[in-house]
Structure formats: C-alpha cells, structure tokens
Amino acid sequence: MNIITTVKEMHNTIIEQKQQGKTVGFVPTMGYLHEGHQQLLMNARAQNDIVVLSIFVNPTQFGPNEDFDTYPRDMDRDEKIAAEAGVDYIFFPTVQEMYHDEPSVSVRVKSRTDVLCGRKRPGHFDGVATVLTKLFNIIAPDKAYFGMKDAQQVAVVDALVRDFNFNIQLVPVETVREENGLAKSSRNVYLLEEERDQAKELYKSLELAREQIQKGSRNPVEIVKLMTEYIEGHTSGQIDYIEIYSYPELSPLKHLTGKIIIALAVKFTRARLIDNMTLTIN
Ligand code: AMP
C-alpha cells in the first residue's frame, strides 16, 4: 500500500494503472475509519483491480461554527485499517495541496439541497460537490462508493455525476450499524456515556416509522409526529429535523408512495447525529 500526498503523483499513478487496463474503485472519506468505511472498502476491493481510499477532512464542507478543527483524526490507525482492507493507494493531500491559496472556481448544487442537512448546513453540499469534482478528476475512478448513511450526499453525487458527465458508476452501500442499531459514525466518539445508550433510539424511531407504514399509514405528518414524540421521550437530544421525502429527488410528499426516505438529525451535547431509512411503498 502506498500513501500519496500530491495531486501530480496520484494522477500519474492512475494513468499508469489505466494504461495497464486496470479498473479503479474509489472510496472518498474524511478518515477516522470505522466499520462503515470498511464495508465501502470491501465492496471496492471485490469489484475493482485497484482500490484508492482518500482521506481528506475537507474544510469547504464545514460551516464556520462546525467541527473542522476538532474533527477526529488518526492517520496511524487509518493506515492499518486500510492495509487490512486491501487498499492499494491512500490519497492523503494537505488542504494547501487541494486548494492552493485562493481557488477561483467552485461547484454549486442547485437542487436536492434545500431540505434535510442541506437546509441546516448552508454551503455544505457545494463543498462536497467541489471536493468530489476535484477527486473524481484526479483519480478518474470507474466506480465510486458512498454510504447510504449520508443519503442526501448520495442523491447529490447522483446529480453531480449525471450533470457533469463523469464516466463513473456511483455505488451506494447500506448503512453499517452497531448491534443496537446505532449507525457507525466517526462522530460517535463525541457522545457522552449516557448519550451513547440513548443514541440507539434514533434507529428505533425509524423502525417505528417503518412499522407504522407497514400497518398502512401514508401520512408523513403523522409519522413525523410519532417519531418526534418517541425521540423526545427516549433521549435528551435536540431534534434538528425529522423529514420524509421522495428519494432520490427529495421532493415533499403529502401521501407516501414509491421510494421514500425518512431522515433525521439530532443534536446531543457534543455530537450531531444523522440517520435515515429508505423504503419502497407500492
Ligand atoms: P465520512 O468519512 O464520514 O465522510 O464518510 C465517508 C464515506 O463513508 C461516506 O460515503 C459515508 O456515507 C460512508 N459511511 C459513513 N458511515 C457509514 C456507515 N455507518 N455505513 C456505511 N457507510 C458509511
């Protein structure tokens, strides 16, 4: 496994590999790897000749009051996990290497972002789309792997690949969870001890919503109310949003039908957690 820190070397390495006819699978991350990232890497390993993992805490997707400076980082541990997962190259650039002093061009996402995290984190998805455009150009993967834990991100990348004509197959990967249902996240380390136990209730609230739908409920207002009451009754977290839309378009629905997403964000003392469930209703 090689660690590459410059755009030039990454680019040249990929060109060499492609000249040999190798296919490239790409897993973009911000590091502090856990089983969710490992699942993405396993899929990439199984489906491609070469696997590239990027580790880059991207400043342009963090708001001014968000956790860019304190985002957990542990490169030594990440290297071990990546080597075990069979990664061929880790792309690990500095912020200066990626953005130089003052970038002149950025990507703006015009739809699928006025809801959920996009509404709560203005500019976040512009930052995500900008860095991914750069990474897609540098690494030119055949396939790129993204977790459904960040389902809105998957919807945005789907639009980015389509609108900017990237010749890349987007591969969504199911959310990896703890045994109690809590979605694995680098930010789970921020949870206080009593909050770790409460955090499992977020997934329970999604399961409750699914049960309600299975029983025949098609009213999103009723389901959001049920989830709100459940989370307020079982956790000390502050609900940031609980919303239901069509997926991946993220359009509002009065009556639930077709492929939908039920998504939530809840703020605990030091961690803001997100989770979601996608369902198809006939
Ligand atoms: P991050 O490092 O948090 O930016 O995540 C990098 C990639 O890993 C994104 O595509 C995430 O959606 C994905 N990911 C994060 N957590 C999970 C999880 N629990 N299960 C599956 N994928 C995940």
PDB file of C-alpha atoms and ligand atoms in Angstrom:
ATOM      1  CA  MET A   1       0.000   0.000   0.000  1.00  0.00           C
ATOM      2  CA  ASN A   2       1.303   3.455  -0.943  1.00  0.00           C
ATOM      3  CA  ILE A   3       0.425   6.775   0.597  1.00  0.00           C
ATOM      4  CA  ILE A   4       0.331   9.571  -1.940  1.00  0.00           C
ATOM      5  CA  THR A   5       0.165  13.211  -0.881  1.00  0.00           C
ATOM      6  CA  THR A   6       0.407  15.153  -4.143  1.00  0.00           C
ATOM      7  CA  VAL A   7      -2.152  15.560  -6.911  1.00  0.00           C
ATOM      8  CA  LYS A   8       0.551  15.078  -9.531  1.00  0.00           C
ATOM      9  CA  GLU A   9       1.747  11.729  -8.198  1.00  0.00           C
ATOM     10  CA  MET A  10      -1.825  10.468  -7.706  1.00  0.00           C
ATOM     11  CA  HIS A  11      -2.747  11.493 -11.221  1.00  0.00           C
ATOM     12  CA  ASN A  12       0.352   9.889 -12.778  1.00  0.00           C
ATOM     13  CA  THR A  13      -0.127   6.680 -10.792  1.00  0.00           C
ATOM     14  CA  ILE A  14      -3.698   6.333 -12.034  1.00  0.00           C
ATOM     15  CA  ILE A  15      -2.647   6.994 -15.629  1.00  0.00           C
ATOM     16  CA  GLU A  16      -0.048   4.198 -15.360  1.00  0.00           C
ATOM     17  CA  GLN A  17      -2.574   1.775 -13.873  1.00  0.00           C
ATOM     18  CA  LYS A  18      -5.177   2.588 -16.513  1.00  0.00           C
ATOM     19  CA  GLN A  19      -2.608   2.091 -19.291  1.00  0.00           C
ATOM     20  CA  GLN A  20      -2.251  -1.447 -17.959  1.00  0.00           C
ATOM     21  CA  GLY A  21      -6.015  -1.874 -18.298  1.00  0.00           C
ATOM     22  CA  LYS A  22      -6.718  -1.811 -14.550  1.00  0.00           C
ATOM     23  CA  THR A  23     -10.121  -0.764 -13.209  1.00  0.00           C
ATOM     24  CA  VAL A  24     -10.183   1.709 -10.318  1.00  0.00           C
ATOM     25  CA  GLY A  25     -12.561   1.715  -7.328  1.00  0.00           C
ATOM     26  CA  PHE A  26     -12.580   4.849  -5.195  1.00  0.00           C
ATOM     27  CA  VAL A  27     -13.718   5.394  -1.593  1.00  0.00           C
ATOM     28  CA  PRO A  28     -13.675   9.066  -0.504  1.00  0.00           C
ATOM     29  CA  THR A  29     -13.574   9.631   3.280  1.00  0.00           C
ATOM     30  CA  MET A  30     -12.570  12.090   5.947  1.00  0.00           C
ATOM     31  CA  GLY A  31     -10.671   9.352   7.806  1.00  0.00           C
ATOM     32  CA  TYR A  32     -11.026   8.111  11.378  1.00  0.00           C
ATOM     33  CA  LEU A  33     -12.119   4.896   9.740  1.00  0.00           C
ATOM     34  CA  HIS A  34     -14.739   2.554  11.190  1.00  0.00           C
ATOM     35  CA  GLU A  35     -16.703  -0.484  10.008  1.00  0.00           C
ATOM     36  CA  GLY A  36     -18.873   1.694   7.747  1.00  0.00           C
ATOM     37  CA  HIS A  37     -15.821   2.801   5.773  1.00  0.00           C
ATOM     38  CA  GLN A  38     -14.506  -0.776   5.868  1.00  0.00           C
ATOM     39  CA  GLN A  39     -17.700  -2.001   4.218  1.00  0.00           C
ATOM     40  CA  LEU A  40     -17.211   0.508   1.382  1.00  0.00           C
ATOM     41  CA  LEU A  41     -13.603  -0.647   1.006  1.00  0.00           C
ATOM     42  CA  MET A  42     -14.647  -4.317   0.984  1.00  0.00           C
ATOM     43  CA  ASN A  43     -17.098  -3.677  -1.836  1.00  0.00           C
ATOM     44  CA  ALA A  44     -14.480  -1.689  -3.761  1.00  0.00           C
ATOM     45  CA  ARG A  45     -11.898  -4.454  -3.227  1.00  0.00           C
ATOM     46  CA  ALA A  46     -14.280  -7.096  -4.551  1.00  0.00           C
ATOM     47  CA  GLN A  47     -15.234  -5.166  -7.683  1.00  0.00           C
ATOM     48  CA  ASN A  48     -12.047  -3.473  -8.950  1.00  0.00           C
ATOM     49  CA  ASP A  49      -8.379  -4.177  -9.755  1.00  0.00           C
ATOM     50  CA  ILE A  50      -7.136  -1.106  -7.874  1.00  0.00           C
ATOM     51  CA  VAL A  51      -8.636   0.458  -4.741  1.00  0.00           C
ATOM     52  CA  VAL A  52      -7.970   4.102  -3.872  1.00  0.00           C
ATOM     53  CA  LEU A  53      -9.012   5.490  -0.491  1.00  0.00           C
ATOM     54  CA  SER A  54      -8.883   9.245   0.025  1.00  0.00           C
ATOM     55  CA  ILE A  55      -8.535  10.712   3.483  1.00  0.00           C
ATOM     56  CA  PHE A  56      -9.179  14.428   3.450  1.00  0.00           C
ATOM     57  CA  VAL A  57     -11.027  16.488   6.039  1.00  0.00           C
ATOM     58  CA  ASN A  58     -12.428  18.954   3.547  1.00  0.00           C
ATOM     59  CA  PRO A  59     -12.655  22.470   5.018  1.00  0.00           C
ATOM     60  CA  THR A  60     -15.059  23.754   2.354  1.00  0.00           C
ATOM     61  CA  GLN A  61     -17.870  21.475   3.539  1.00  0.00           C
ATOM     62  CA  PHE A  62     -17.743  22.675   7.158  1.00  0.00           C
ATOM     63  CA  GLY A  63     -19.666  25.756   8.303  1.00  0.00           C
ATOM     64  CA  PRO A  64     -17.957  28.455  10.415  1.00  0.00           C
ATOM     65  CA  ASN A  65     -19.347  27.047  13.682  1.00  0.00           C
ATOM     66  CA  GLU A  66     -18.857  23.389  12.819  1.00  0.00           C
ATOM     67  CA  ASP A  67     -16.217  20.902  13.914  1.00  0.00           C
ATOM     68  CA  PHE A  68     -13.499  21.193  11.231  1.00  0.00           C
ATOM     69  CA  ASP A  69     -10.712  21.843  13.754  1.00  0.00           C
ATOM     70  CA  THR A  70     -11.819  19.174  16.210  1.00  0.00           C
ATOM     71  CA  TYR A  71     -12.895  16.523  13.669  1.00  0.00           C
ATOM     72  CA  PRO A  72     -11.269  13.265  14.898  1.00  0.00           C
ATOM     73  CA  ARG A  73      -8.102  12.288  13.058  1.00  0.00           C
ATOM     74  CA  ASP A  74      -5.814   9.232  13.485  1.00  0.00           C
ATOM     75  CA  MET A  75      -3.699   8.507  10.428  1.00  0.00           C
ATOM     76  CA  ASP A  76      -1.665   5.683  12.001  1.00  0.00           C
ATOM     77  CA  ARG A  77      -4.789   3.727  12.833  1.00  0.00           C
ATOM     78  CA  ASP A  78      -6.365   4.530   9.449  1.00  0.00           C
ATOM     79  CA  GLU A  79      -3.258   3.194   7.660  1.00  0.00           C
ATOM     80  CA  LYS A  80      -3.547  -0.150   9.455  1.00  0.00           C
ATOM     81  CA  ILE A  81      -7.260  -0.480   8.695  1.00  0.00           C
ATOM     82  CA  ALA A  82      -6.689   0.463   5.056  1.00  0.00           C
ATOM     83  CA  ALA A  83      -3.852  -2.066   4.675  1.00  0.00           C
ATOM     84  CA  GLU A  84      -6.030  -4.812   6.166  1.00  0.00           C
ATOM     85  CA  ALA A  85      -8.843  -3.900   3.775  1.00  0.00           C
ATOM     86  CA  GLY A  86      -6.506  -4.352   0.810  1.00  0.00           C
ATOM     87  CA  VAL A  87      -6.292  -0.694  -0.218  1.00  0.00           C
ATOM     88  CA  ASP A  88      -3.657  -0.073  -2.907  1.00  0.00           C
ATOM     89  CA  TYR A  89      -3.289   3.696  -2.524  1.00  0.00           C
ATOM     90  CA  ILE A  90      -4.272   6.186   0.148  1.00  0.00           C
ATOM     91  CA  PHE A  91      -4.584   9.682  -1.271  1.00  0.00           C
ATOM     92  CA  PHE A  92      -3.803  11.944   1.681  1.00  0.00           C
ATOM     93  CA  PRO A  93      -3.324  15.534   0.482  1.00  0.00           C
ATOM     94  CA  THR A  94      -2.991  18.652   2.627  1.00  0.00           C
ATOM     95  CA  VAL A  95      -5.544  21.449   2.398  1.00  0.00           C
ATOM     96  CA  GLN A  96      -2.892  23.566   0.650  1.00  0.00           C
ATOM     97  CA  GLU A  97      -2.291  20.815  -1.928  1.00  0.00           C
ATOM     98  CA  MET A  98      -6.017  20.591  -2.725  1.00  0.00           C
ATOM     99  CA  TYR A  99      -6.998  24.256  -2.694  1.00  0.00           C
ATOM    100  CA  HIS A 100      -3.806  26.336  -3.060  1.00  0.00           C
ATOM    101  CA  ASP A 101      -4.259  29.831  -1.708  1.00  0.00           C
ATOM    102  CA  GLU A 102      -7.488  31.113  -3.165  1.00  0.00           C
ATOM    103  CA  PRO A 103      -9.480  28.850  -5.505  1.00  0.00           C
ATOM    104  CA  SER A 104     -11.337  30.736  -8.254  1.00  0.00           C
ATOM    105  CA  VAL A 105     -13.937  28.120  -9.137  1.00  0.00           C
ATOM    106  CA  SER A 106     -16.325  26.047  -7.047  1.00  0.00           C
ATOM    107  CA  VAL A 107     -19.363  23.859  -7.713  1.00  0.00           C
ATOM    108  CA  ARG A 108     -22.848  24.942  -6.676  1.00  0.00           C
ATOM    109  CA  VAL A 109     -25.568  22.358  -6.162  1.00  0.00           C
ATOM    110  CA  LYS A 110     -28.961  23.744  -7.193  1.00  0.00           C
ATOM    111  CA  SER A 111     -31.389  21.022  -6.240  1.00  0.00           C
ATOM    112  CA  ARG A 112     -31.777  18.270  -3.637  1.00  0.00           C
ATOM    113  CA  THR A 113     -30.134  20.603  -1.080  1.00  0.00           C
ATOM    114  CA  ASP A 114     -32.941  22.824   0.225  1.00  0.00           C
ATOM    115  CA  VAL A 115     -34.055  20.089   2.651  1.00  0.00           C
ATOM    116  CA  LEU A 116     -32.517  17.921   5.410  1.00  0.00           C
ATOM    117  CA  CYS A 117     -28.806  18.636   6.115  1.00  0.00           C
ATOM    118  CA  GLY A 118     -28.583  20.903   3.061  1.00  0.00           C
ATOM    119  CA  ARG A 119     -31.002  23.353   4.657  1.00  0.00           C
ATOM    120  CA  LYS A 120     -29.389  23.104   8.082  1.00  0.00           C
ATOM    121  CA  ARG A 121     -25.814  23.330   6.780  1.00  0.00           C
ATOM    122  CA  PRO A 122     -25.799  26.039   4.069  1.00  0.00           C
ATOM    123  CA  GLY A 123     -22.936  25.567   1.592  1.00  0.00           C
ATOM    124  CA  HIS A 124     -22.156  22.057   2.871  1.00  0.00           C
ATOM    125  CA  PHE A 125     -23.084  20.248  -0.327  1.00  0.00           C
ATOM    126  CA  ASP A 126     -21.362  22.876  -2.508  1.00  0.00           C
ATOM    127  CA  GLY A 127     -18.196  21.978  -0.582  1.00  0.00           C
ATOM    128  CA  VAL A 128     -18.864  18.250  -1.001  1.00  0.00           C
ATOM    129  CA  ALA A 129     -19.549  18.606  -4.741  1.00  0.00           C
ATOM    130  CA  THR A 130     -16.463  20.800  -5.213  1.00  0.00           C
ATOM    131  CA  VAL A 131     -14.081  18.411  -3.498  1.00  0.00           C
ATOM    132  CA  LEU A 132     -15.614  15.383  -5.227  1.00  0.00           C
ATOM    133  CA  THR A 133     -15.297  17.046  -8.630  1.00  0.00           C
ATOM    134  CA  LYS A 134     -11.609  17.532  -7.896  1.00  0.00           C
ATOM    135  CA  LEU A 135     -11.157  13.997  -6.553  1.00  0.00           C
ATOM    136  CA  PHE A 136     -13.050  12.470  -9.497  1.00  0.00           C
ATOM    137  CA  ASN A 137     -10.760  14.367 -11.891  1.00  0.00           C
ATOM    138  CA  ILE A 138      -7.598  13.385 -10.010  1.00  0.00           C
ATOM    139  CA  ILE A 139      -8.484   9.706  -9.528  1.00  0.00           C
ATOM    140  CA  ALA A 140     -10.771   9.068 -12.534  1.00  0.00           C
ATOM    141  CA  PRO A 141     -12.350   6.006 -10.911  1.00  0.00           C
ATOM    142  CA  ASP A 142     -14.563   3.522 -12.725  1.00  0.00           C
ATOM    143  CA  LYS A 143     -16.669   3.115  -9.600  1.00  0.00           C
ATOM    144  CA  ALA A 144     -17.066   5.340  -6.524  1.00  0.00           C
ATOM    145  CA  TYR A 145     -18.525   4.056  -3.247  1.00  0.00           C
ATOM    146  CA  PHE A 146     -20.736   6.093  -0.924  1.00  0.00           C
ATOM    147  CA  GLY A 147     -22.629   5.150   2.228  1.00  0.00           C
ATOM    148  CA  MET A 148     -26.410   5.438   2.435  1.00  0.00           C
ATOM    149  CA  LYS A 149     -25.876   6.771   5.964  1.00  0.00           C
ATOM    150  CA  ASP A 150     -25.377  10.068   4.094  1.00  0.00           C
ATOM    151  CA  ALA A 151     -28.324   9.504   1.764  1.00  0.00           C
ATOM    152  CA  GLN A 152     -28.618  13.164   0.769  1.00  0.00           C
ATOM    153  CA  GLN A 153     -24.950  13.064  -0.241  1.00  0.00           C
ATOM    154  CA  VAL A 154     -25.699  10.031  -2.427  1.00  0.00           C
ATOM    155  CA  ALA A 155     -28.571  11.986  -4.044  1.00  0.00           C
ATOM    156  CA  VAL A 156     -26.247  14.957  -4.667  1.00  0.00           C
ATOM    157  CA  VAL A 157     -23.443  12.771  -6.083  1.00  0.00           C
ATOM    158  CA  ASP A 158     -26.005  11.070  -8.327  1.00  0.00           C
ATOM    159  CA  ALA A 159     -26.884  14.530  -9.723  1.00  0.00           C
ATOM    160  CA  LEU A 160     -23.202  15.587  -9.932  1.00  0.00           C
ATOM    161  CA  VAL A 161     -22.217  12.507 -11.941  1.00  0.00           C
ATOM    162  CA  ARG A 162     -25.201  12.998 -14.264  1.00  0.00           C
ATOM    163  CA  ASP A 163     -24.913  16.773 -14.740  1.00  0.00           C
ATOM    164  CA  PHE A 164     -21.116  16.937 -15.119  1.00  0.00           C
ATOM    165  CA  ASN A 165     -20.953  13.781 -17.265  1.00  0.00           C
ATOM    166  CA  PHE A 166     -18.493  11.896 -15.080  1.00  0.00           C
ATOM    167  CA  ASN A 167     -17.913   8.458 -16.530  1.00  0.00           C
ATOM    168  CA  ILE A 168     -18.199   6.944 -13.054  1.00  0.00           C
ATOM    169  CA  GLN A 169     -20.592   4.402 -11.605  1.00  0.00           C
ATOM    170  CA  LEU A 170     -21.916   5.535  -8.243  1.00  0.00           C
ATOM    171  CA  VAL A 171     -22.251   2.555  -5.876  1.00  0.00           C
ATOM    172  CA  PRO A 172     -24.430   3.210  -2.791  1.00  0.00           C
ATOM    173  CA  VAL A 173     -23.656   0.974   0.218  1.00  0.00           C
ATOM    174  CA  GLU A 174     -26.084   0.124   3.033  1.00  0.00           C
ATOM    175  CA  THR A 175     -25.505   1.757   6.435  1.00  0.00           C
ATOM    176  CA  VAL A 176     -23.374  -0.306   8.821  1.00  0.00           C
ATOM    177  CA  ARG A 177     -24.746  -0.261  12.377  1.00  0.00           C
ATOM    178  CA  GLU A 178     -23.749  -1.238  15.885  1.00  0.00           C
ATOM    179  CA  GLU A 179     -25.599  -4.278  17.240  1.00  0.00           C
ATOM    180  CA  ASN A 180     -28.102  -1.959  18.934  1.00  0.00           C
ATOM    181  CA  GLY A 181     -28.876  -0.196  15.647  1.00  0.00           C
ATOM    182  CA  LEU A 182     -26.768   2.960  16.089  1.00  0.00           C
ATOM    183  CA  ALA A 183     -25.277   3.942  12.729  1.00  0.00           C
ATOM    184  CA  LYS A 184     -21.472   3.823  12.847  1.00  0.00           C
ATOM    185  CA  SER A 185     -20.011   7.298  12.583  1.00  0.00           C
ATOM    186  CA  SER A 186     -16.655   8.965  13.216  1.00  0.00           C
ATOM    187  CA  ARG A 187     -18.610  11.493  15.306  1.00  0.00           C
ATOM    188  CA  ASN A 188     -19.940   8.828  17.736  1.00  0.00           C
ATOM    189  CA  VAL A 189     -16.753   9.405  19.792  1.00  0.00           C
ATOM    190  CA  TYR A 190     -18.211  12.796  20.760  1.00  0.00           C
ATOM    191  CA  LEU A 191     -21.172  11.156  22.558  1.00  0.00           C
ATOM    192  CA  LEU A 192     -21.207  11.313  26.339  1.00  0.00           C
ATOM    193  CA  GLU A 193     -21.587   7.916  28.047  1.00  0.00           C
ATOM    194  CA  GLU A 194     -25.301   8.237  28.800  1.00  0.00           C
ATOM    195  CA  GLU A 195     -25.906   9.594  25.279  1.00  0.00           C
ATOM    196  CA  ARG A 196     -24.282   6.546  23.638  1.00  0.00           C
ATOM    197  CA  ASP A 197     -27.055   4.432  25.065  1.00  0.00           C
ATOM    198  CA  GLN A 198     -29.763   6.909  24.070  1.00  0.00           C
ATOM    199  CA  ALA A 199     -28.403   7.217  20.528  1.00  0.00           C
ATOM    200  CA  LYS A 200     -29.736   3.756  19.631  1.00  0.00           C
ATOM    201  CA  GLU A 201     -33.246   5.200  19.963  1.00  0.00           C
ATOM    202  CA  LEU A 202     -32.755   7.158  16.724  1.00  0.00           C
ATOM    203  CA  TYR A 203     -32.781   3.961  14.699  1.00  0.00           C
ATOM    204  CA  LYS A 204     -35.645   2.628  16.847  1.00  0.00           C
ATOM    205  CA  SER A 205     -37.670   5.694  15.826  1.00  0.00           C
ATOM    206  CA  LEU A 206     -37.011   4.868  12.174  1.00  0.00           C
ATOM    207  CA  GLU A 207     -38.115   1.285  12.773  1.00  0.00           C
ATOM    208  CA  LEU A 208     -41.240   2.599  14.452  1.00  0.00           C
ATOM    209  CA  ALA A 209     -41.966   4.705  11.367  1.00  0.00           C
ATOM    210  CA  ARG A 210     -41.477   1.678   9.129  1.00  0.00           C
ATOM    211  CA  GLU A 211     -43.882  -0.379  11.261  1.00  0.00           C
ATOM    212  CA  GLN A 212     -46.456   2.402  11.038  1.00  0.00           C
ATOM    213  CA  ILE A 213     -46.136   2.447   7.252  1.00  0.00           C
ATOM    214  CA  GLN A 214     -46.378  -1.344   7.129  1.00  0.00           C
ATOM    215  CA  LYS A 215     -49.608  -1.052   9.118  1.00  0.00           C
ATOM    216  CA  GLY A 216     -50.956   1.214   6.384  1.00  0.00           C
ATOM    217  CA  SER A 217     -50.151   4.773   7.429  1.00  0.00           C
ATOM    218  CA  ARG A 218     -49.360   7.010   4.436  1.00  0.00           C
ATOM    219  CA  ASN A 219     -49.456  10.374   6.192  1.00  0.00           C
ATOM    220  CA  PRO A 220     -45.964  11.908   6.634  1.00  0.00           C
ATOM    221  CA  VAL A 221     -47.163  14.434   9.251  1.00  0.00           C
ATOM    222  CA  GLU A 222     -48.497  11.635  11.430  1.00  0.00           C
ATOM    223  CA  ILE A 223     -45.262   9.635  11.119  1.00  0.00           C
ATOM    224  CA  VAL A 224     -43.025  12.632  11.883  1.00  0.00           C
ATOM    225  CA  LYS A 225     -45.174  13.332  14.968  1.00  0.00           C
ATOM    226  CA  LEU A 226     -44.807   9.744  16.159  1.00  0.00           C
ATOM    227  CA  MET A 227     -41.019   9.839  15.715  1.00  0.00           C
ATOM    228  CA  THR A 228     -40.731  13.243  17.405  1.00  0.00           C
ATOM    229  CA  GLU A 229     -42.623  12.003  20.445  1.00  0.00           C
ATOM    230  CA  TYR A 230     -40.514   8.857  20.568  1.00  0.00           C
ATOM    231  CA  ILE A 231     -37.157  10.667  20.366  1.00  0.00           C
ATOM    232  CA  GLU A 232     -38.227  13.355  22.841  1.00  0.00           C
ATOM    233  CA  GLY A 233     -39.446  10.663  25.229  1.00  0.00           C
ATOM    234  CA  HIS A 234     -36.364   8.438  24.992  1.00  0.00           C
ATOM    235  CA  THR A 235     -33.367  10.765  24.561  1.00  0.00           C
ATOM    236  CA  SER A 236     -32.018  14.064  25.861  1.00  0.00           C
ATOM    237  CA  GLY A 237     -31.099  15.079  22.281  1.00  0.00           C
ATOM    238  CA  GLN A 238     -32.458  18.140  20.478  1.00  0.00           C
ATOM    239  CA  ILE A 239     -34.205  17.262  17.228  1.00  0.00           C
ATOM    240  CA  ASP A 240     -32.658  19.215  14.343  1.00  0.00           C
ATOM    241  CA  TYR A 241     -35.039  17.722  11.778  1.00  0.00           C
ATOM    242  CA  ILE A 242     -37.228  14.721  11.057  1.00  0.00           C
ATOM    243  CA  GLU A 243     -38.369  14.818   7.437  1.00  0.00           C
ATOM    244  CA  ILE A 244     -39.813  12.497   4.802  1.00  0.00           C
ATOM    245  CA  TYR A 245     -39.345  12.922   1.029  1.00  0.00           C
ATOM    246  CA  SER A 246     -39.298  11.031  -2.225  1.00  0.00           C
ATOM    247  CA  TYR A 247     -35.858   9.529  -2.909  1.00  0.00           C
ATOM    248  CA  PRO A 248     -33.530  10.448  -4.568  1.00  0.00           C
ATOM    249  CA  GLU A 249     -35.385  13.577  -5.789  1.00  0.00           C
ATOM    250  CA  LEU A 250     -36.040  14.743  -2.193  1.00  0.00           C
ATOM    251  CA  SER A 251     -39.411  16.255  -3.107  1.00  0.00           C
ATOM    252  CA  PRO A 252     -42.117  16.689  -0.435  1.00  0.00           C
ATOM    253  CA  LEU A 253     -44.952  14.153  -0.337  1.00  0.00           C
ATOM    254  CA  LYS A 254     -48.459  14.574   1.048  1.00  0.00           C
ATOM    255  CA  HIS A 255     -49.225  10.886   0.634  1.00  0.00           C
ATOM    256  CA  LEU A 256     -46.383   8.378   0.942  1.00  0.00           C
ATOM    257  CA  THR A 257     -45.841   6.336  -2.196  1.00  0.00           C
ATOM    258  CA  GLY A 258     -42.924   4.999  -4.282  1.00  0.00           C
ATOM    259  CA  LYS A 259     -39.357   5.192  -2.999  1.00  0.00           C
ATOM    260  CA  ILE A 260     -39.143   7.400   0.077  1.00  0.00           C
ATOM    261  CA  ILE A 261     -36.592   8.479   2.648  1.00  0.00           C
ATOM    262  CA  ILE A 262     -37.283   9.073   6.316  1.00  0.00           C
ATOM    263  CA  ALA A 263     -34.355  11.072   7.690  1.00  0.00           C
ATOM    264  CA  LEU A 264     -33.411  12.671  10.976  1.00  0.00           C
ATOM    265  CA  ALA A 265     -30.709  14.716  12.644  1.00  0.00           C
ATOM    266  CA  VAL A 266     -30.457  15.008  16.420  1.00  0.00           C
ATOM    267  CA  LYS A 267     -28.041  17.145  18.398  1.00  0.00           C
ATOM    268  CA  PHE A 268     -26.505  15.724  21.548  1.00  0.00           C
ATOM    269  CA  THR A 269     -24.134  17.670  23.813  1.00  0.00           C
ATOM    270  CA  ARG A 270     -21.118  17.423  21.523  1.00  0.00           C
ATOM    271  CA  ALA A 271     -22.334  15.320  18.590  1.00  0.00           C
ATOM    272  CA  ARG A 272     -24.908  15.921  15.898  1.00  0.00           C
ATOM    273  CA  LEU A 273     -26.039  12.506  14.632  1.00  0.00           C
ATOM    274  CA  ILE A 274     -27.873  11.742  11.402  1.00  0.00           C
ATOM    275  CA  ASP A 275     -29.653   8.594  10.302  1.00  0.00           C
ATOM    276  CA  ASN A 276     -32.226   7.559   7.724  1.00  0.00           C
ATOM    277  CA  MET A 277     -34.189   4.732   6.218  1.00  0.00           C
ATOM    278  CA  THR A 278     -35.250   4.349   2.586  1.00  0.00           C
ATOM    279  CA  LEU A 279     -38.368   2.325   1.785  1.00  0.00           C
ATOM    280  CA  THR A 280     -40.339   1.471  -1.308  1.00  0.00           C
ATOM    281  CA  ILE A 281     -44.109   1.695  -0.914  1.00  0.00           C
ATOM    282  CA  ASN A 282     -46.291   0.147  -3.589  1.00  0.00           C
TER     283      ASN A 282
HETATM  284  P1  AMP B   1     -17.011  10.290   6.089  1.00  0.00           P
HETATM  285  O1  AMP B   1     -15.608   9.889   6.399  1.00  0.00           O
HETATM  286  O2  AMP B   1     -17.874  10.420   7.292  1.00  0.00           O
HETATM  287  O3  AMP B   1     -17.074  11.469   5.156  1.00  0.00           O
HETATM  288  O4  AMP B   1     -17.642   9.087   5.291  1.00  0.00           O
HETATM  289  C1  AMP B   1     -17.028   8.576   4.136  1.00  0.00           C
HETATM  290  C2  AMP B   1     -17.972   7.623   3.460  1.00  0.00           C
HETATM  291  O5  AMP B   1     -18.296   6.567   4.368  1.00  0.00           O
HETATM  292  C3  AMP B   1     -19.297   8.280   3.057  1.00  0.00           C
HETATM  293  O6  AMP B   1     -19.695   7.785   1.803  1.00  0.00           O
HETATM  294  C4  AMP B   1     -20.218   7.837   4.146  1.00  0.00           C
HETATM  295  O7  AMP B   1     -21.575   7.789   3.756  1.00  0.00           O
HETATM  296  C5  AMP B   1     -19.699   6.442   4.432  1.00  0.00           C
HETATM  297  N1  AMP B   1     -20.139   5.999   5.748  1.00  0.00           N
HETATM  298  C6  AMP B   1     -20.020   6.660   6.919  1.00  0.00           C
HETATM  299  N2  AMP B   1     -20.612   5.975   7.923  1.00  0.00           N
HETATM  300  C7  AMP B   1     -21.118   4.851   7.358  1.00  0.00           C
HETATM  301  C8  AMP B   1     -21.852   3.727   7.865  1.00  0.00           C
HETATM  302  N3  AMP B   1     -22.178   3.628   9.141  1.00  0.00           N
HETATM  303  N4  AMP B   1     -22.215   2.756   6.981  1.00  0.00           N
HETATM  304  C9  AMP B   1     -21.891   2.848   5.664  1.00  0.00           C
HETATM  305  N5  AMP B   1     -21.197   3.872   5.142  1.00  0.00           N
HETATM  306  C10 AMP B   1     -20.817   4.857   5.968  1.00  0.00           C
END
